[in-house]
CSV table of C-alpha atoms in Angstrom, one decimal:
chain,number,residue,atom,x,y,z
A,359,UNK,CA,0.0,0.0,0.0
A,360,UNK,CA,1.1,3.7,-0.6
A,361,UNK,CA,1.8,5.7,2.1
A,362,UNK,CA,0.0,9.0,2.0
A,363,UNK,CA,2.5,11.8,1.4
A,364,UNK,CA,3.0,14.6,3.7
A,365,UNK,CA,3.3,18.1,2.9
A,366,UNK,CA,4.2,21.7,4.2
A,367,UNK,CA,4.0,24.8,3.4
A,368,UNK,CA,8.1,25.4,2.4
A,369,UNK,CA,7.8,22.8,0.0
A,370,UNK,CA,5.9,23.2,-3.3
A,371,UNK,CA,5.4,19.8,-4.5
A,372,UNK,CA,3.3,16.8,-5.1
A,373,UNK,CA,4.2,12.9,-5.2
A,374,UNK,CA,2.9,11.7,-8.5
A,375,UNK,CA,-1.0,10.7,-8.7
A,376,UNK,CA,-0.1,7.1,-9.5
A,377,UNK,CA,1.0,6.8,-5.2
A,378,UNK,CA,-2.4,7.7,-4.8
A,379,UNK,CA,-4.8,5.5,-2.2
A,380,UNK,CA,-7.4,2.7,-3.1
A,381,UNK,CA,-9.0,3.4,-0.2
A,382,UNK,CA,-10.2,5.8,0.1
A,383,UNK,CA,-10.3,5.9,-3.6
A,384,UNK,CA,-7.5,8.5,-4.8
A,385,UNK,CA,-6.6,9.9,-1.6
A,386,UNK,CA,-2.5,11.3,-2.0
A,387,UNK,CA,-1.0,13.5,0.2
A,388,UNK,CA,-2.1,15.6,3.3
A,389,UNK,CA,-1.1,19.3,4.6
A,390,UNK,CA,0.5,22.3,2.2
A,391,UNK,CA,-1.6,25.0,1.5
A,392,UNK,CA,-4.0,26.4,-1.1
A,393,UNK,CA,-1.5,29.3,-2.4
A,394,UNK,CA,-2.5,30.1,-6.7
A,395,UNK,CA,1.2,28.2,-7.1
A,396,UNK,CA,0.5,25.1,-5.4
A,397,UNK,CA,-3.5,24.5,-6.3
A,398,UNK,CA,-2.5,25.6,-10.2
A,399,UNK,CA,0.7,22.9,-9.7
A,400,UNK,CA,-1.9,20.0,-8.3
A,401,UNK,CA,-4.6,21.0,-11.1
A,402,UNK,CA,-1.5,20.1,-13.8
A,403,UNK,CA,-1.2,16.8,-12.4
A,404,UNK,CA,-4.6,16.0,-11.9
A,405,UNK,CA,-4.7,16.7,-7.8
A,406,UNK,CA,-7.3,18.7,-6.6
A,407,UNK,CA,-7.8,19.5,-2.6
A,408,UNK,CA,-11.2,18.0,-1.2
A,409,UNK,CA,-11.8,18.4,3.4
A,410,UNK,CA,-13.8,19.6,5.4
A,411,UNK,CA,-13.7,22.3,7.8
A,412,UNK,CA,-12.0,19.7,11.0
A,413,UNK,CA,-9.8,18.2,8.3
A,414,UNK,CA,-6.4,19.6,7.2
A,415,UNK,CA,-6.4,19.8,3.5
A,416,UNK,CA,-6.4,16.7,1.6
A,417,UNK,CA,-5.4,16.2,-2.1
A,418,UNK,CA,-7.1,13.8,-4.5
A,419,UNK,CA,-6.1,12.1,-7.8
A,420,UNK,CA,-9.2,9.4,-7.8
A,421,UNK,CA,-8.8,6.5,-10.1
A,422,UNK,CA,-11.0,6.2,-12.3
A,423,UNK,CA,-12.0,9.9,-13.3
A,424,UNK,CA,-14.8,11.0,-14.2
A,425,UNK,CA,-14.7,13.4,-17.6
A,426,UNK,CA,-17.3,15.0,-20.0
A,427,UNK,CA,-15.4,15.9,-23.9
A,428,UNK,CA,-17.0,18.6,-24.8
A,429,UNK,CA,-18.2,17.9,-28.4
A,430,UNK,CA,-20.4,14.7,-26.3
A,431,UNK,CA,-22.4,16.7,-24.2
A,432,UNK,CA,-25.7,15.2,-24.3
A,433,UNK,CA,-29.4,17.1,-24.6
A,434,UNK,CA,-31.8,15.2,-23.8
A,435,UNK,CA,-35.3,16.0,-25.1
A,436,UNK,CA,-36.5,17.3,-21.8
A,437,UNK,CA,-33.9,19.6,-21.8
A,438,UNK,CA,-34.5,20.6,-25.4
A,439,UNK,CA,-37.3,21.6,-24.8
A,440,UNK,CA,-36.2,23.6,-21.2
A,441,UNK,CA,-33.1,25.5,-23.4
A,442,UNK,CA,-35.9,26.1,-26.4
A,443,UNK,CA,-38.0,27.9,-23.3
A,444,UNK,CA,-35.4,30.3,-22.8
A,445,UNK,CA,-36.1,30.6,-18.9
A,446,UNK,CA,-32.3,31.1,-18.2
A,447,UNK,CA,-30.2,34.0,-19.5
A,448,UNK,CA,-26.7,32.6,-19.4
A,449,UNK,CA,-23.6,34.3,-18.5
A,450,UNK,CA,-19.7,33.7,-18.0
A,451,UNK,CA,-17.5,35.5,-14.5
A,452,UNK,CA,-20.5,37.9,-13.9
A,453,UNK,CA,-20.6,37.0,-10.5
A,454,UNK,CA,-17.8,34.5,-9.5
A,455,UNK,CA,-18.0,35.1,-5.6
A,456,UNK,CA,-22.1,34.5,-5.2
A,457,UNK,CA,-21.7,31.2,-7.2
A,458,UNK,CA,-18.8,29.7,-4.6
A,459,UNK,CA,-20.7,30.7,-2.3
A,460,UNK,CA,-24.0,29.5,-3.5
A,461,UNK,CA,-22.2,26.3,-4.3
A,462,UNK,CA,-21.2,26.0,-0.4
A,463,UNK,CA,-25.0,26.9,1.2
A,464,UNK,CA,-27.2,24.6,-0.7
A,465,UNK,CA,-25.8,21.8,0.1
A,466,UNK,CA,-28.0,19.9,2.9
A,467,UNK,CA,-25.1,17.2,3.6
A,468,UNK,CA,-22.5,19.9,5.0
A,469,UNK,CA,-19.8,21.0,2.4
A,470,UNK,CA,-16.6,21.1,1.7
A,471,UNK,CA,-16.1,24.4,0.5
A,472,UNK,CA,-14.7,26.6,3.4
A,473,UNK,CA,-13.8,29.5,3.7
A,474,UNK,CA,-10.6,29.1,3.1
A,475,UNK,CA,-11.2,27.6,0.0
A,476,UNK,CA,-13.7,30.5,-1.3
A,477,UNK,CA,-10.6,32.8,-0.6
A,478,UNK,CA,-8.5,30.7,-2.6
A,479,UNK,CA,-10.1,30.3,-5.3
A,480,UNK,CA,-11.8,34.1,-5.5
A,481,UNK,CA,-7.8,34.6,-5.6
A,482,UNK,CA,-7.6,32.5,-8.5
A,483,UNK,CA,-10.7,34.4,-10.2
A,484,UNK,CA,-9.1,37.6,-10.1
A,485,UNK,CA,-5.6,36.1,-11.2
A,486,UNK,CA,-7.9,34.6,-14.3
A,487,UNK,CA,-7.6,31.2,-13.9
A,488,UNK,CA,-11.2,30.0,-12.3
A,489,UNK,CA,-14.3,31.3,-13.6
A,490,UNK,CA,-17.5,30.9,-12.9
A,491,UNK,CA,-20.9,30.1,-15.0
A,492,UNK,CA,-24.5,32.0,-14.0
A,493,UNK,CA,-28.0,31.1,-14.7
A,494,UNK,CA,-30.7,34.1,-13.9
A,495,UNK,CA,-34.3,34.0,-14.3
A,496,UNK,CA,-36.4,36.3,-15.3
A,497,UNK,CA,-36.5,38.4,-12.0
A,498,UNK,CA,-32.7,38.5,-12.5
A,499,UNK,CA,-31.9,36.2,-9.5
A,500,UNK,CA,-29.0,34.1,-10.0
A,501,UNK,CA,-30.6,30.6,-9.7
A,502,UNK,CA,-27.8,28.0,-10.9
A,503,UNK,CA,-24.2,28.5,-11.3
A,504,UNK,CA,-20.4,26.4,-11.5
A,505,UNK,CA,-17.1,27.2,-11.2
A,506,UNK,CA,-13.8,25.9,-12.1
A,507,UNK,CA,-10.3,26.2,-13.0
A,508,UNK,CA,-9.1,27.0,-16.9
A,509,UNK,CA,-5.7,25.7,-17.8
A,510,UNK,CA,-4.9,25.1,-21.4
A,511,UNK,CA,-7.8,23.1,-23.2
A,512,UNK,CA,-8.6,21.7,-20.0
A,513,UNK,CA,-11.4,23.1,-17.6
A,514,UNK,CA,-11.4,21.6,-14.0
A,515,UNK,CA,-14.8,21.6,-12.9
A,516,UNK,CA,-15.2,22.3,-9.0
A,517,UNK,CA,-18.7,22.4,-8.0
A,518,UNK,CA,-22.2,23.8,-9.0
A,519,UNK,CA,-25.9,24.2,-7.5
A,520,UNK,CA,-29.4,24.7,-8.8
A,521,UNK,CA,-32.5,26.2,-7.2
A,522,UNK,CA,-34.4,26.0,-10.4
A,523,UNK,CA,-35.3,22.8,-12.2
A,524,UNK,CA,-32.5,22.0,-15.0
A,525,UNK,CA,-30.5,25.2,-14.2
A,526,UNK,CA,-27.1,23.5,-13.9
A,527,UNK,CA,-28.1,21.6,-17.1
A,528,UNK,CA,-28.6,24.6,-18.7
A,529,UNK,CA,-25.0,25.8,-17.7
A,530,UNK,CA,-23.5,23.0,-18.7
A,531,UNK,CA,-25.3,22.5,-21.9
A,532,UNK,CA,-23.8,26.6,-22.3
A,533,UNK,CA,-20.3,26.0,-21.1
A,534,UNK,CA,-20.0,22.7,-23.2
A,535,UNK,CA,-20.5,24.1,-26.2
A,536,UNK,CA,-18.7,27.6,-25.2
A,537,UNK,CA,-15.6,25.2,-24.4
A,538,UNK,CA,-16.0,23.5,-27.8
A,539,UNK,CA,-15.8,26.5,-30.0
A,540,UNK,CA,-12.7,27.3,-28.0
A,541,UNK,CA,-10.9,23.9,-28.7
A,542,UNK,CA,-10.9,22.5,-25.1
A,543,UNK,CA,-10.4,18.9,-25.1
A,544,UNK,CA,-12.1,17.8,-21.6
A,545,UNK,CA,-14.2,19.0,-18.9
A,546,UNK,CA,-12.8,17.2,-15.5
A,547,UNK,CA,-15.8,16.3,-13.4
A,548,UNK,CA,-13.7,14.4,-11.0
A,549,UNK,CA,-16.0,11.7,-9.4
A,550,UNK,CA,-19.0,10.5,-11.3
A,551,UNK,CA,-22.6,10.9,-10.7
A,552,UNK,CA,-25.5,9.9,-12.7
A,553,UNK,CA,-26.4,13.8,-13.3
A,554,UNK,CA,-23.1,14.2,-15.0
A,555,UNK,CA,-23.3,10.6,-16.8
A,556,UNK,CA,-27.1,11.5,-18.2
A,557,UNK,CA,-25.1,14.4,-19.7
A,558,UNK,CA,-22.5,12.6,-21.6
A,559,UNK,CA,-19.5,12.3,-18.9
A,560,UNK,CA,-17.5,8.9,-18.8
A,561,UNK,CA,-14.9,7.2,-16.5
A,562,UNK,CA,-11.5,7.0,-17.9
A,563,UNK,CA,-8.4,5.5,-15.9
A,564,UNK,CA,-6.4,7.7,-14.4
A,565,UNK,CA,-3.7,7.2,-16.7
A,566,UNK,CA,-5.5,8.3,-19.7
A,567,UNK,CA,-6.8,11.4,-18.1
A,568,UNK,CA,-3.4,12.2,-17.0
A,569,UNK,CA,-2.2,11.5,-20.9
A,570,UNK,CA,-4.9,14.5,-21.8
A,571,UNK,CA,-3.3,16.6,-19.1
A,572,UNK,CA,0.2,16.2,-20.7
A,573,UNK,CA,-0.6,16.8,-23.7
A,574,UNK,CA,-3.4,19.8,-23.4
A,575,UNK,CA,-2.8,21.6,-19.9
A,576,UNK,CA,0.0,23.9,-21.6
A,577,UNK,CA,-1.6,24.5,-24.8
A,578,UNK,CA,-3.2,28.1,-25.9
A,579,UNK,CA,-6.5,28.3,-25.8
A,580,UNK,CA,-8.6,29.3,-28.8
A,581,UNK,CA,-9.4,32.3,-27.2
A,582,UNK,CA,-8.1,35.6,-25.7
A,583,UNK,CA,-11.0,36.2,-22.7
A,584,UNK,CA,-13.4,34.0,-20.9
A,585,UNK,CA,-16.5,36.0,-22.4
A,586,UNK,CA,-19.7,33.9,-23.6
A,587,UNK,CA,-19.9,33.9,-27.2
A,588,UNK,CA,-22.3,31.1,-27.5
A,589,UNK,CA,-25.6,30.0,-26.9
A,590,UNK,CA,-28.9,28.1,-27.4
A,591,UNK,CA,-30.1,28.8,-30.9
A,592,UNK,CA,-32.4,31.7,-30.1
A,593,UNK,CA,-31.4,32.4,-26.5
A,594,UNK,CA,-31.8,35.4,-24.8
A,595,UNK,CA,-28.4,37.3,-24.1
């Protein structure tokens, strides 16, 4: 069995994902701190930092992962018909800090997303590396939302919420194709669900997602700013 790598915050570093923990699945290393350097560093290896508020951080390279390739995302005809609506009005880093924190209150279990991690990665926003995803209604109240970390042609997804039926599909639908036009090669959903399988994700071994990461993380996007370009046929903008 591996043992579970300890880190500090002198040290920028990471032991390679393949050390990682069956059980639990993917766990790697322990400690450090959520600096731009060291979470951009994990996110190019395929770590990212997953605890709870009485944890210390804990990094995470689960095997297998759980993508979605853009060009695959899957409508289904409910949805069809919920995008042909038009009930959303979509929008990309209008507000990044009310969807992290969105993200964090409507979970019922408890969450994962503390504080600490909301100032890290609001950090990251304004250094233009995570962005975020909004769905409004038609009151203008932000009613489904996800963020995640840009590197390359590879978006990390972190987390989203909905307090409207198919709101987050509607994101994703948006960001899927958005991602598409830009030449990004994956969206990383990290551990599978069947929301994210319905909408075209799959489980690949670790190994190959890692293979996408060498070969994508460094390359230039097809774009010069994270600003929405596309949408639903007909949408509102």
């Amino acid at each position: 069995m591996s043992a579970l790598a300890l880190l500090d915050d002198d040290a920028l570093w990471f032991p390679t994902p393949e050390r990682a923990l069956v059980e639990p699945d993917g766990l790697l290393a322990v400690g450090g701190d959520l600096s731009p350097e060291r979470l951009l560093l994990a996110y190019r290896h395929g770590i990212f930092p997953w605890y709870s508020d009485n944890q210390p951080i804990l990094w995470w390279s689960p095997d297998p992962r759980c993508i979605l390739r853009p060009e695959r995302i899957h409508v289904s005809r409910s949805l069809r018909r919920t995008l042909n609506q038009r009930r959303f009005t979509v929008t990309l880093n209008r507000d990044f800090r009310a969807v992290i924190e969105l993200c964090a209150d409507s979970r019922d279990d408890g969450t994962w997303i503390t504080e600490e991690m909301i100032a890290a990665y609001t950090r990251l926003h304004r250094q233009g590396h995570a962005h975020s995803i909004e769905a409004w209604d038609d009151r203008g109240a932000l009613v489904g939302g996800l963020y995640g970390i840009a590197l390359g042609r590879c978006f990390f997804g972190e987390s989203m919420f909905s307090l409207q039926t198919d709101a987050s599909k509607v994101i994703m639908v948006h960001l899927a194709h958005q991602l598409a036009a830009w030449g990004y090669v994956v969206m990383d959903c990290q551990v599978e669900s069947g929301h994210l399988l319905r909408m075209g994700a799959e489980c690949v071994p670790r190994t190959e997602f890692l293979s996408i990461l060498e070969e994508h993380v460094d390359c230039a996007p097809g774009h010069c700013h994270w600003e929405l370009q596309w949408q639903w046929p007909g949408a509102k903008t």
